[in-house]
mmCIF file of C-alpha atoms in Angstrom:
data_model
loop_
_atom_site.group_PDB
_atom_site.id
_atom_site.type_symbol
_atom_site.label_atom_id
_atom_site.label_comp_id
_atom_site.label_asym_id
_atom_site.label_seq_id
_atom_site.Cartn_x
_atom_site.Cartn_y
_atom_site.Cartn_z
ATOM 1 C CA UNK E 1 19.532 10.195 -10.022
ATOM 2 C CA UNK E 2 17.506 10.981 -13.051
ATOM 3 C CA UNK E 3 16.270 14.181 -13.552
ATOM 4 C CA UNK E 4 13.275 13.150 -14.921
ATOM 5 C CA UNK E 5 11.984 11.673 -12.117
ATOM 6 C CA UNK E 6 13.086 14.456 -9.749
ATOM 7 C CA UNK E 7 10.925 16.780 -12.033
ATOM 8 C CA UNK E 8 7.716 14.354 -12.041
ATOM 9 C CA UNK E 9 7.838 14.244 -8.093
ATOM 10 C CA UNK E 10 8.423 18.037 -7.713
ATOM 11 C CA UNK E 11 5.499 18.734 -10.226
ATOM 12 C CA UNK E 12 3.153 16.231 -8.818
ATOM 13 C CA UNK E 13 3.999 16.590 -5.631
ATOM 14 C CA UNK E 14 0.776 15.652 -2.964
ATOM 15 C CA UNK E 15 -1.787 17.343 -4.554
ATOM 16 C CA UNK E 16 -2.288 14.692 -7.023
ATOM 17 C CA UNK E 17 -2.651 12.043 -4.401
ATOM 18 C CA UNK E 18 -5.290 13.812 -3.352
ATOM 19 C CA UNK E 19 -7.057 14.512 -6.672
ATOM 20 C CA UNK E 20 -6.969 10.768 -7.480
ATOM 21 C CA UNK E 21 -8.047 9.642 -3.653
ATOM 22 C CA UNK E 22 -10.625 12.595 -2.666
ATOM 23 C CA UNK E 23 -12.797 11.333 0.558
ATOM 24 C CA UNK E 24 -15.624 9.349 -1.084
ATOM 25 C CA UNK E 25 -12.521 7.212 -2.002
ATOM 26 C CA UNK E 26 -10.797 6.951 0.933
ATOM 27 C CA UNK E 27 -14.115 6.072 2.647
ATOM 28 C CA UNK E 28 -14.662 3.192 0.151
ATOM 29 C CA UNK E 29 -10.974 1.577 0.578
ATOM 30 C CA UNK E 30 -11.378 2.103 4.331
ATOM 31 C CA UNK E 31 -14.498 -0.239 3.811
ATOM 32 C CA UNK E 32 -12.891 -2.243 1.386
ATOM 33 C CA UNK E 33 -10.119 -3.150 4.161
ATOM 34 C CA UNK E 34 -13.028 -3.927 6.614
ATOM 35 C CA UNK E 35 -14.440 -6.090 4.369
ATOM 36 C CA UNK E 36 -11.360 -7.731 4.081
ATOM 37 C CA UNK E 37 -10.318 -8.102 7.512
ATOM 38 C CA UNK E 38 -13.360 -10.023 8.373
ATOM 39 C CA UNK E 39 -12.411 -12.925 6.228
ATOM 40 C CA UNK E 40 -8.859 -13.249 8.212
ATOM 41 C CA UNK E 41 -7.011 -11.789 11.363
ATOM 42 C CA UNK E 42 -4.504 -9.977 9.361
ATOM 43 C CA UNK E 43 -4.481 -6.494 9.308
ATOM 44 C CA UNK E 44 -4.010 -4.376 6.132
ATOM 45 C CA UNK E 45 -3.019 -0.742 5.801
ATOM 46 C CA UNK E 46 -3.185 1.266 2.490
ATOM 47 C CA UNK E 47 -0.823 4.136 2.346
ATOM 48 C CA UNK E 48 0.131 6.529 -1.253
ATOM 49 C CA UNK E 49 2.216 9.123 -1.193
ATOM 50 C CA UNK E 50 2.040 11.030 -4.140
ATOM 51 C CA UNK E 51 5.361 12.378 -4.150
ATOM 52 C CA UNK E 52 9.079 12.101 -2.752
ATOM 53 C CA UNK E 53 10.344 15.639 -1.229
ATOM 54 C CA UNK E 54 13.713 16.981 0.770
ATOM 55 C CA UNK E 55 16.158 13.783 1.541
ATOM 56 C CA UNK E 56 14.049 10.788 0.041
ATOM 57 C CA UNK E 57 13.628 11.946 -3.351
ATOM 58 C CA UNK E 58 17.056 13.949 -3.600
ATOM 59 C CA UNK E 59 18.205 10.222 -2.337
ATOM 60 C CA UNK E 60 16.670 9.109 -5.164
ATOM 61 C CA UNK E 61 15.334 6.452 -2.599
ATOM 62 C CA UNK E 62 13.483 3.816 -4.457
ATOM 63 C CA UNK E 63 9.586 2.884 -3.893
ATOM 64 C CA UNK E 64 10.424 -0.398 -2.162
ATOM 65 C CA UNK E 65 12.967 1.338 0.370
ATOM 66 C CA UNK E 66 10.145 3.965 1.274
ATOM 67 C CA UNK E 67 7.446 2.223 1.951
ATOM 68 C CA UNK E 68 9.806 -0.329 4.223
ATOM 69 C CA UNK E 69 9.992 3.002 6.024
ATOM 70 C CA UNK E 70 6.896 3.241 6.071
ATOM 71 C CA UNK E 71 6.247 0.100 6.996
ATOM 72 C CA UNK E 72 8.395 0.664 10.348
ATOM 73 C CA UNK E 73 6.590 4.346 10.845
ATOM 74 C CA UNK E 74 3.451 2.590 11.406
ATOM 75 C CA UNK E 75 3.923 -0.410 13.167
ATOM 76 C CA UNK E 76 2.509 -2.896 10.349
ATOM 77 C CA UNK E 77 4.918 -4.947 11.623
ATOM 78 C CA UNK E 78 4.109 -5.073 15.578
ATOM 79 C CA UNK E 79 0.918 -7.624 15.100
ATOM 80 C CA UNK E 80 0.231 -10.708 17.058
ATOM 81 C CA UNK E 81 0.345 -13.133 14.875
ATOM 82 C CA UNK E 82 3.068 -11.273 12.173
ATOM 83 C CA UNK E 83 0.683 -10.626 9.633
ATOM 84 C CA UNK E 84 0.564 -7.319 8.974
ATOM 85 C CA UNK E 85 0.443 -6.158 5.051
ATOM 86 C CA UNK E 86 1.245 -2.987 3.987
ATOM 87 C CA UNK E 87 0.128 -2.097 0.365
ATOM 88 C CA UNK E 88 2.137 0.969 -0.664
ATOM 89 C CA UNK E 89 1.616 3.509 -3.485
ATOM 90 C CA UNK E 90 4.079 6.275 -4.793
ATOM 91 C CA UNK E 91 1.573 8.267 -7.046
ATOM 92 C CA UNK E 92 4.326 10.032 -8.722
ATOM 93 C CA UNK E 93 6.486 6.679 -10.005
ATOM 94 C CA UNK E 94 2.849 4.788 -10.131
ATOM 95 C CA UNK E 95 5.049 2.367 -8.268
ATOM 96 C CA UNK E 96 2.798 -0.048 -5.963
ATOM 97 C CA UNK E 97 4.937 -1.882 -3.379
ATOM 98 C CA UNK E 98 3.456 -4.819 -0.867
ATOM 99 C CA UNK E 99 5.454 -5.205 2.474
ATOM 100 C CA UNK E 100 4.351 -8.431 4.255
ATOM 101 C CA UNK E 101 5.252 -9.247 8.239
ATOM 102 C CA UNK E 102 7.257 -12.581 8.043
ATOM 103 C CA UNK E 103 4.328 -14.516 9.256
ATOM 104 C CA UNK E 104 2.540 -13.959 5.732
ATOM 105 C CA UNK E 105 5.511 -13.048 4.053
ATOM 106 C CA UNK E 106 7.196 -16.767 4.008
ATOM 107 C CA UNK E 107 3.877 -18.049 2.818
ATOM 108 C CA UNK E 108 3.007 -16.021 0.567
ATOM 109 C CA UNK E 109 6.503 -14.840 -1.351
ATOM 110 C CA UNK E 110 7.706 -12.513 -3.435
ATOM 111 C CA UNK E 111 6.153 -13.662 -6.543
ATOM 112 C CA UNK E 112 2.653 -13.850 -5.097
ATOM 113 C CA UNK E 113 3.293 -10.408 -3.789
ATOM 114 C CA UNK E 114 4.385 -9.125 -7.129
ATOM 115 C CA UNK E 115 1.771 -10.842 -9.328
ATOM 116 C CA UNK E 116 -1.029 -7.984 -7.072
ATOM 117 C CA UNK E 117 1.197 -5.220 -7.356
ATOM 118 C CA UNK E 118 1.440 -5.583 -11.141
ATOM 119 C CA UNK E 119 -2.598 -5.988 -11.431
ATOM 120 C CA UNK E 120 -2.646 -2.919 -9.513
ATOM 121 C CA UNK E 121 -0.665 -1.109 -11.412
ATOM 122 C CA UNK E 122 -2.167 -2.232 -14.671
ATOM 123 C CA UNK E 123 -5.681 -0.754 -13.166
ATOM 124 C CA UNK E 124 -3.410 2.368 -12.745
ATOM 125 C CA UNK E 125 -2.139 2.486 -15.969
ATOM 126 C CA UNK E 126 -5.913 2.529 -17.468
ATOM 127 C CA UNK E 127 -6.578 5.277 -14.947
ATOM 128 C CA UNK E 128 -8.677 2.975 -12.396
ATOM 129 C CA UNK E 129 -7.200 4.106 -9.586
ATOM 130 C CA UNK E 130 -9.907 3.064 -6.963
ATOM 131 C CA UNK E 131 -10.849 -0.051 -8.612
ATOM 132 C CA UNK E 132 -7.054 -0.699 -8.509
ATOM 133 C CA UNK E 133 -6.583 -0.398 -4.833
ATOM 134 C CA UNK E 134 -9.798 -2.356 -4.318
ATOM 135 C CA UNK E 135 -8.933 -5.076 -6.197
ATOM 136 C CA UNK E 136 -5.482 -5.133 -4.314
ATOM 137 C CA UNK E 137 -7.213 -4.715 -0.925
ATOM 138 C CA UNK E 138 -9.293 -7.764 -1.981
ATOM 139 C CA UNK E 139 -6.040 -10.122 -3.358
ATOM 140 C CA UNK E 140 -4.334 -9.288 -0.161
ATOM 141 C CA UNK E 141 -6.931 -10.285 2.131
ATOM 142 C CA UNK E 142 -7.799 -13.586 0.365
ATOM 143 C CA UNK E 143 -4.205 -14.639 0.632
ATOM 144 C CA UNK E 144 -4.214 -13.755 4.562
ATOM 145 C CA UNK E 145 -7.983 -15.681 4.566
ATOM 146 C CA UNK E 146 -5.982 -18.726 3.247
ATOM 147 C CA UNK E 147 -3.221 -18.494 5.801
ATOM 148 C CA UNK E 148 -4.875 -17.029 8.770
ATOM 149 C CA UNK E 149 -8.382 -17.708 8.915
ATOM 150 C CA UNK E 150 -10.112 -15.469 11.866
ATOM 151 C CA UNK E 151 -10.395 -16.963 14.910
ATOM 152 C CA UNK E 152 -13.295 -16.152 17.386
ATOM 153 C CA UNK E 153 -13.422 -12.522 17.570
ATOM 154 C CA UNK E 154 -9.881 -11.239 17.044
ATOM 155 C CA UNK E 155 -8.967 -7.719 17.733
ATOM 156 C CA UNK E 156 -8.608 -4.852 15.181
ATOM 157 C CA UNK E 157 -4.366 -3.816 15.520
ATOM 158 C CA UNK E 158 -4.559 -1.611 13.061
ATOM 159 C CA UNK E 159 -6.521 1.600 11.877
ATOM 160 C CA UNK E 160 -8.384 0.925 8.629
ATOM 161 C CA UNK E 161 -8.233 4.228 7.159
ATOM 162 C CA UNK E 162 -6.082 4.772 4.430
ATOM 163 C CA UNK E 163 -2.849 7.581 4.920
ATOM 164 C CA UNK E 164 -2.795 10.167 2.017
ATOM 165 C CA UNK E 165 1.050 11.423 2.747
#
C-alpha cells in the first residue's frame, strides 16, 4: 500500500470529481451516450469516482477491481444481448478502466479495450477531461455499432446518465 496514493485519494477525495464533471458536463456525456446508443443496441454507462474511502482504498483495491464492482452494483452486465460497457474513471489515480459483458467483450478484447482507455487518459493528462470521456463514449459505441448493429427499435436497459460517486 503506498502512502502516496492513500494521501492523493484522501486529499482529493469527491469533490474533485465534481469540479471536473459539474452538470453542464454530465448533461453533455449523458447526450453523448444517447448519441451513441442509437448507432447500436448496446448500452453504455459512464461512472468516476473521484476517490477510494474506508475498505477499498485502505485495501489498496486497484481501479480494475473497483469498477468490476461496480460493474456488478449496476447491472451493466444483466442486458439482453450481453453487451453492456461500462467505462470507469477513478479521478484520483486518473485510472480509466472499460468492463465489457462477454457478448462484446470476446469481440472486442483486451487490447481494443485498452487502446480507448489510454486515449482517454492521454485527453486527461492534457486536462481535457470532457473531451476525454466523449471521445471514449464515441470509441465504445462504434465498436458495439460494428458488432451489434440496432435492430428495429430496441429498448433502452440502461440509464444514460452518468454516476458521479
Amino acid at each position: 500500500m503506498s502512502i502516496r496514493r492513500i494521501t492523493r485519494h484522501l486529499l482529493q477525495h469527491h469533490w474533485r470529481a465534481k469540479q471536473v464533471f459539474p452538470k453542464g458536463v454530465l448533461d453533455r456525456i449523458e447526450q453523448a451516450i444517447k448519441r451513441g446508443e442509437a448507432m447500436h443496441s448496446g448500452q453504455v454507462r459512464f461512472v468516476v469516482e473521484g476517490a477510494l474511502d474506508g475498505g477499498p482504498l485502505f485495501r489498496n483495491q486497484p481501479a480494475r477491481e473497483r469498477a468490476l464492482d461496480v460493474f456488478s452494483q449496476l447491472r451493466i452486465w444483466d442486458t439482453a444481448h450481453n453487451n453492456g460497457v461500462l467505462i470507469y474513471l477513478l479521478l484520483a489515480d486518473r485510472d480509466v478502466e472499460i468492463i465489457a459483458d462477454r457478448g462484446i467483450d470476446t469481440k472486442v478484447g483486451a487490447e481494443g479495450w485498452e487502446r480507448i482507455c489510454r486515449a482517454m487518459e492521454a485527453e486527461f493528462r492534457s486536462g481535457q477531461f470532457e473531451r476525454g470521456v466523449i471521445g471514449g463514449i464515441d470509441a465504445v459505441s462504434r465498436e458495439l455499432a460494428k458488432h451489434f448493429p440496432p435492430r428495429g427499435s430496441h429498448a433502452n436497459e440502461l440509464p444514460d446518465a452518468p454516476v458521479v460517486m
